[in-house]
Coordinates of C-alpha atoms in Angstrom, one line a residue:
X1 CA -2.7 -62.8 47.5
X2 CA -1.5 -64.4 44.3
X3 CA -2.3 -62.5 41.1
X4 CA -1.6 -62.4 37.4
X5 CA 0.2 -59.4 36.0
X6 CA -1.8 -59.0 32.8
X7 CA 0.0 -56.1 31.3
X8 CA 2.8 -53.5 31.7
X9 CA 2.5 -50.2 29.9
X10 CA 4.5 -46.9 30.0
X11 CA 3.8 -43.3 29.0
X12 CA 5.9 -40.2 29.2
X13 CA 5.1 -36.7 30.6
X14 CA 6.9 -33.4 30.7
X15 CA 6.2 -30.5 33.1
X16 CA 8.0 -27.2 33.6
X17 CA 9.1 -26.1 37.1
X18 CA 7.8 -22.8 38.6
X19 CA 11.5 -21.7 38.9
X20 CA 14.9 -23.4 38.3
X21 CA 16.1 -26.0 40.8
X22 CA 19.8 -25.6 41.3
X23 CA 22.3 -27.8 43.2
X24 CA 26.0 -28.2 43.3
X25 CA 25.6 -31.0 40.7
X26 CA 23.0 -29.7 38.2
X27 CA 20.3 -27.2 37.2
X28 CA 16.7 -28.3 36.3
X29 CA 14.1 -26.2 34.6
X30 CA 11.6 -28.9 33.6
X31 CA 11.1 -32.5 34.5
X32 CA 10.4 -35.4 32.1
X33 CA 9.1 -38.5 33.7
X34 CA 7.7 -41.9 32.8
X35 CA 4.6 -43.5 34.3
X36 CA 4.7 -47.3 34.6
X37 CA 1.2 -48.8 34.6
X38 CA 0.3 -52.4 35.5
X39 CA -3.0 -54.3 35.3
X40 CA -3.4 -57.0 37.9
X41 CA -6.0 -59.7 37.9
X42 CA -6.8 -62.4 40.5
X43 CA -9.1 -63.2 43.4
X44 CA -9.4 -61.5 46.7
X45 CA -9.6 -63.3 50.1
X46 CA -13.3 -63.9 49.6
X47 CA -12.9 -65.5 46.2
X48 CA -14.2 -62.5 44.2
X49 CA -12.6 -61.6 40.9
X50 CA -10.2 -58.5 41.1
X51 CA -8.9 -56.4 38.3
X52 CA -6.9 -53.3 39.3
X53 CA -4.6 -50.8 37.6
X54 CA -1.6 -49.6 39.5
X55 CA 0.8 -46.8 38.7
X56 CA 4.4 -45.8 39.6
X57 CA 6.6 -43.1 38.1
X58 CA 10.3 -42.4 37.4
X59 CA 11.8 -39.0 36.7
X60 CA 14.7 -38.3 34.4
X61 CA 17.7 -38.0 36.7
X62 CA 20.7 -38.5 34.4
X63 CA 23.1 -36.6 36.7
X64 CA 22.4 -39.0 39.5
X65 CA 21.1 -42.4 38.3
X66 CA 22.3 -42.1 34.7
X67 CA 18.7 -42.5 33.4
X68 CA 16.9 -40.5 30.9
X69 CA 13.2 -40.7 30.1
X70 CA 14.0 -42.6 27.0
X71 CA 16.2 -45.1 28.8
X72 CA 13.6 -45.6 31.6
X73 CA 10.8 -46.3 29.1
X74 CA 13.1 -48.6 27.1
X75 CA 14.0 -50.7 30.2
X76 CA 10.4 -50.9 31.3
X77 CA 9.2 -52.1 27.9
X78 CA 12.1 -54.2 26.6
X79 CA 13.5 -55.9 29.7
X80 CA 11.1 -55.6 32.7
X81 CA 7.8 -56.1 30.8
X82 CA 8.9 -59.4 29.2
X83 CA 10.3 -60.6 32.6
X84 CA 7.0 -60.0 34.4
X85 CA 4.0 -59.8 32.0
X86 CA 1.8 -62.8 32.1
X87 CA 3.3 -64.2 35.3
X88 CA 1.4 -65.2 38.4
X89 CA 2.7 -64.8 41.9
X90 CA 2.6 -62.8 45.1
X91 CA 4.1 -59.3 45.6
X92 CA 7.4 -60.6 46.9
X93 CA 7.8 -62.8 43.8
X94 CA 7.4 -59.8 41.5
X95 CA 9.7 -57.6 43.6
X96 CA 12.4 -60.3 43.3
X97 CA 11.9 -60.5 39.5
X98 CA 12.3 -56.8 39.1
X99 CA 15.5 -56.7 41.2
X100 CA 16.9 -59.6 39.2
X101 CA 16.4 -58.0 35.8
X102 CA 19.8 -56.7 34.8
X103 CA 21.9 -54.0 36.5
X104 CA 21.2 -50.3 36.9
X105 CA 18.0 -48.7 35.9
X106 CA 17.0 -48.1 39.5
X107 CA 14.4 -45.4 38.7
X108 CA 12.7 -47.6 36.1
X109 CA 12.7 -50.6 38.5
X110 CA 11.3 -48.4 41.3
X111 CA 8.5 -47.1 39.1
X112 CA 7.4 -50.7 38.2
X113 CA 7.6 -51.9 41.8
X114 CA 5.6 -49.0 43.1
X115 CA 2.9 -49.6 40.4
X116 CA 2.7 -53.2 41.7
X117 CA 2.4 -52.1 45.3
X118 CA -0.2 -49.6 44.3
X119 CA -2.2 -52.4 42.6
X120 CA -1.8 -54.8 45.5
X121 CA -3.0 -52.2 48.0
X122 CA -6.0 -51.5 45.8
X123 CA -6.8 -55.2 45.5
X124 CA -6.6 -55.5 49.3
X125 CA -8.6 -52.3 49.8
X126 CA -6.0 -50.7 52.1
X127 CA -3.5 -47.8 51.8
X128 CA 0.0 -48.8 50.9
X129 CA 1.4 -47.7 54.3
X130 CA -0.9 -50.3 55.9
X131 CA 0.0 -52.9 53.3
X132 CA 3.7 -52.4 54.4
X133 CA 2.8 -52.9 58.1
X134 CA 2.4 -49.2 59.1
X135 CA -0.3 -46.7 59.6
X136 CA -1.8 -44.2 57.2
X137 CA -2.9 -41.6 59.7
X138 CA -1.0 -38.8 61.5
X139 CA 1.2 -36.2 60.0
X140 CA 4.9 -35.5 59.4
X141 CA 6.7 -32.1 59.1
X142 CA 8.0 -31.6 55.6
X143 CA 10.7 -29.2 54.5
X144 CA 11.1 -26.9 51.6
X145 CA 14.3 -26.8 49.5
X146 CA 16.1 -23.5 48.8
X147 CA 18.2 -24.2 45.8
X148 CA 21.7 -22.9 45.2
X149 CA 21.6 -19.3 44.0
X150 CA 22.8 -15.9 45.2
X151 CA 22.4 -15.1 48.9
X152 CA 19.8 -12.5 48.2
X153 CA 17.7 -14.8 46.1
X154 CA 18.0 -17.7 48.6
X155 CA 17.0 -15.3 51.4
X156 CA 13.9 -14.3 49.5
X157 CA 12.9 -17.9 48.7
X158 CA 13.4 -18.8 52.4
X159 CA 11.2 -16.0 53.6
X160 CA 8.5 -17.0 51.1
X161 CA 8.6 -20.6 52.3
X162 CA 8.5 -19.6 55.9
X163 CA 5.5 -17.3 55.3
X164 CA 3.6 -20.2 53.7
X165 CA 4.0 -22.2 56.9
X166 CA 7.2 -24.2 56.4
X167 CA 9.4 -24.3 59.5
X168 CA 12.2 -26.5 58.1
X169 CA 14.4 -25.4 55.2
X170 CA 16.7 -27.6 53.2
X171 CA 19.5 -25.4 52.0
X172 CA 21.5 -26.4 48.9
X173 CA 25.2 -25.6 49.3
X174 CA 28.5 -26.8 47.9
X175 CA 29.9 -24.1 45.6
X176 CA 32.6 -23.0 48.0
X177 CA 32.7 -22.7 51.9
X178 CA 33.1 -18.9 51.8
X179 CA 30.1 -18.4 49.4
X180 CA 28.1 -21.0 51.3
X181 CA 28.6 -19.1 54.6
X182 CA 27.3 -15.9 52.9
X183 CA 24.3 -17.8 51.7
X184 CA 23.5 -19.2 55.1
X185 CA 24.0 -15.8 56.7
X186 CA 21.5 -14.3 54.4
X187 CA 18.9 -17.1 55.0
X188 CA 19.2 -16.9 58.8
X189 CA 18.9 -13.1 58.7
X190 CA 15.7 -13.4 56.7
X191 CA 14.2 -16.2 58.8
X192 CA 15.9 -16.5 62.2
X193 CA 13.2 -18.8 63.5
X194 CA 13.6 -21.5 60.9
X195 CA 15.4 -24.9 61.3
X196 CA 18.0 -25.8 58.7
X197 CA 19.0 -28.9 56.9
X198 CA 22.2 -28.4 54.8
X199 CA 22.9 -30.4 51.6
X200 CA 26.3 -30.0 50.0
X201 CA 25.6 -32.6 47.3
X202 CA 29.3 -33.9 47.6
X203 CA 30.5 -30.4 46.9
X204 CA 33.1 -30.1 49.7
X205 CA 36.5 -31.7 50.3
X206 CA 36.9 -33.4 53.6
X207 CA 39.0 -30.5 55.0
X208 CA 36.4 -28.0 53.7
X209 CA 33.6 -29.9 55.3
X210 CA 35.3 -30.1 58.7
X211 CA 36.2 -26.4 58.7
X212 CA 32.7 -25.3 57.5
X213 CA 30.8 -27.4 60.0
X214 CA 33.0 -26.2 62.8
X215 CA 32.4 -22.6 61.8
X216 CA 28.6 -23.2 61.5
X217 CA 28.6 -24.7 65.0
X218 CA 30.7 -21.8 66.4
X219 CA 28.2 -19.3 64.9
X220 CA 25.3 -21.1 66.6
X221 CA 23.4 -21.7 63.3
X222 CA 20.2 -23.7 63.8
X223 CA 21.4 -26.7 61.7
X224 CA 19.7 -30.0 62.3
X225 CA 21.8 -32.1 59.9
X226 CA 24.3 -31.9 57.0
X227 CA 23.7 -34.1 54.0
X228 CA 26.4 -35.7 51.9
X229 CA 29.2 -33.2 52.6
X230 CA 31.9 -35.1 50.7
X231 CA 32.2 -37.4 47.7
X232 CA 29.9 -40.5 47.7
X233 CA 32.8 -43.0 47.3
X234 CA 34.9 -41.4 50.1
X235 CA 33.6 -43.5 53.1
X236 CA 36.7 -42.8 55.2
X237 CA 36.3 -39.1 54.5
X238 CA 32.6 -39.2 55.5
X239 CA 33.5 -41.0 58.7
X240 CA 36.1 -38.4 59.5
X241 CA 33.6 -35.6 59.0
X242 CA 31.1 -37.3 61.1
X243 CA 33.7 -37.9 63.9
X244 CA 34.6 -34.2 63.9
X245 CA 31.1 -32.7 63.4
X246 CA 28.8 -31.6 66.2
X247 CA 26.0 -31.8 63.7
X248 CA 24.5 -35.1 62.6
X249 CA 25.8 -36.3 59.2
X250 CA 23.4 -37.9 56.7
X251 CA 24.5 -40.1 53.8
X252 CA 22.6 -39.7 50.5
X253 CA 24.6 -40.4 47.4
X254 CA 26.7 -42.9 49.5
X255 CA 23.7 -45.2 50.1
X256 CA 21.9 -46.9 47.3
X257 CA 21.5 -50.4 48.6
X258 CA 21.3 -52.4 51.9
X259 CA 25.0 -53.4 51.3
X260 CA 25.9 -49.7 51.1
X261 CA 24.0 -49.1 54.4
X262 CA 25.8 -51.9 56.1
X263 CA 29.2 -50.6 54.9
X264 CA 28.5 -47.1 56.2
X265 CA 27.3 -48.6 59.6
X266 CA 30.5 -50.6 59.9
X267 CA 32.6 -47.5 59.1
X268 CA 30.6 -45.3 61.5
X269 CA 30.3 -42.9 58.6
X270 CA 26.8 -41.5 59.1
X271 CA 24.1 -40.7 61.7
X272 CA 21.3 -40.9 59.2
X273 CA 20.5 -42.4 55.8
X274 CA 18.5 -40.6 53.1
X275 CA 16.4 -43.2 51.4
X276 CA 15.2 -42.5 47.8
X277 CA 13.2 -45.0 45.8
X278 CA 14.9 -43.8 42.6
X279 CA 18.3 -45.0 44.1
X280 CA 17.1 -48.2 45.8
X281 CA 15.2 -49.6 42.8
X282 CA 12.0 -49.9 44.7
X283 CA 10.2 -50.4 48.0
X284 CA 11.6 -53.8 49.0
X285 CA 15.3 -52.5 49.1
X286 CA 14.2 -49.2 50.7
X287 CA 12.6 -51.1 53.6
X288 CA 15.7 -53.3 54.0
X289 CA 17.9 -50.1 54.3
X290 CA 15.5 -48.8 56.9
X291 CA 15.9 -52.2 58.7
X292 CA 19.7 -51.9 58.6
X293 CA 19.4 -48.4 60.1
X294 CA 17.0 -49.6 62.8
X295 CA 19.3 -52.4 63.9
X296 CA 22.2 -50.0 64.1
X297 CA 20.3 -47.4 66.1
X298 CA 20.3 -44.9 63.2
X299 CA 17.4 -42.9 61.8
X300 CA 16.4 -42.3 58.2
X301 CA 15.0 -39.6 56.0
X302 CA 12.6 -40.5 53.2
X303 CA 13.8 -38.2 50.4
X304 CA 13.4 -37.8 46.7
X305 CA 14.8 -36.1 43.7
X306 CA 12.8 -33.7 41.5
X307 CA 10.0 -36.2 41.1
X308 CA 6.3 -36.0 40.4
X309 CA 3.4 -36.6 42.8
X310 CA 3.1 -40.4 42.1
X311 CA 6.7 -41.0 43.2
X312 CA 6.4 -38.6 46.2
X313 CA 3.2 -40.3 47.3
X314 CA 4.9 -43.7 47.3
X315 CA 7.8 -42.3 49.3
X316 CA 5.3 -40.8 51.8
X317 CA 3.6 -44.1 52.4
X318 CA 6.9 -45.7 53.1
X319 CA 7.8 -43.0 55.6
X320 CA 4.6 -43.7 57.5
X321 CA 5.2 -47.5 57.3
X322 CA 8.7 -47.8 58.9
X323 CA 9.6 -46.7 62.4
X324 CA 13.2 -45.8 61.4
X325 CA 12.0 -43.2 59.1
X326 CA 11.6 -40.1 61.3
X327 CA 12.0 -37.2 58.8
X328 CA 10.9 -36.5 55.2
X329 CA 12.2 -34.3 52.4
X330 CA 9.3 -34.6 49.9
X331 CA 8.7 -31.1 48.6
X332 CA 9.3 -31.5 44.9
X333 CA 5.6 -31.4 43.8
X334 CA 5.5 -27.9 45.1
X335 CA 8.0 -26.9 42.4
X336 CA 5.9 -28.3 39.5
X337 CA 3.8 -26.0 37.4
X338 CA 1.3 -28.8 37.1
X339 CA 1.0 -31.2 40.1
X340 CA -1.0 -34.2 39.0
X341 CA -2.8 -36.5 39.6
X342 CA -5.2 -35.7 42.4
X343 CA -5.0 -37.4 45.8
X344 CA -2.2 -39.2 47.5
X345 CA -1.2 -36.7 50.1
X346 CA -2.0 -33.2 51.3
X347 CA 0.3 -30.6 52.9
X348 CA -0.8 -27.7 55.0
X349 CA 1.5 -25.3 56.9
X350 CA 4.4 -27.6 56.4
X351 CA 2.7 -30.8 57.7
X352 CA 2.2 -33.7 55.3
X353 CA -0.7 -36.1 55.6
X354 CA -1.8 -39.1 53.5
X355 CA -5.2 -38.7 51.9
X356 CA -6.3 -42.3 52.5
X357 CA -7.8 -44.6 49.9
X358 CA -6.5 -48.0 48.7
X359 CA -3.0 -48.3 47.3
X360 CA -1.4 -44.9 46.8
X361 CA -4.8 -43.2 47.0
X362 CA -4.3 -41.4 43.7
X363 CA -6.5 -40.9 40.6
X364 CA -5.1 -42.7 37.6
X365 CA -2.9 -40.4 35.4
X366 CA -3.6 -41.1 31.7
X367 CA -1.2 -40.5 28.9
X368 CA -0.9 -36.9 27.9
X369 CA -2.5 -37.5 24.5
X370 CA -5.5 -39.3 26.1
X371 CA -8.6 -38.1 27.8
X372 CA -9.1 -41.5 29.5

């Protein structure tokens, strides 16, 4: 379908977290995010007039993408809006225009591209996962993140997550190998039945990573994968860790683009890729990374940062759309004191399902100062 992008708008929101989210790189107590909103007009396959509003969102992630809520809103309104507003084309055309608008600003670009995909799905009357060639039914096991705190606190949070039905925990590590081992010991003692995903957030040296993973394996810890153990730029180091590790190694901060994915494949530096829309700049590039992984025989996780329900719903639809995406890490809305808007997905006993409905299947989120 060809359509006209009639308008691009943006509004900001802030929400506190239920408890601090701590990694080796940062601490987060509240999240400020920007909602990108587009109005699309055109005709459907039957020649009927269509007018739909789509939404995407981008959270402030200065420590990772370099973007603040202010810079996200500025890029949306001063660069992306003039490049797209008033133009007519198909979805691929608009995705290319977004990607071609300057450098950086991946979260802002992702928000706008998700909004367009939401609108296109609504216009077609189908869920986004189906628009992308997948299925919107079924369920995927989700994890819960245990952030980087004292062993006792992490054990308590792990037990609470397990009691709520979660069977996979993502454990934040990376302060020091010795302290990390104490944290893991406390978690495993509290919930011996759980499966673990470990995320060092680039916090280890290559030597520390190799020693730590060998020790975890010798201890028989129930570890399914280890995410980004060393610095993002150290491809050779990541490849060495992967070669010496009995546990699958997943690249996160090392893979932002399809070119990054190809480089990691060539270096044999990862078993899995963690795809995040805030890194890729949108859905088109995320799907291309998944294609690279599939061609190389690798798997992907669909992940996210501390992002709101709109962003997480978009990531969930992509996870259901591509066969290379076999795992998800989409727990951030459970950390929000206010999880809005309604719809998108539901989670019960650690299993995530899409709610159906066209596009993202979400209610529209109005500006905070509006009752619309």
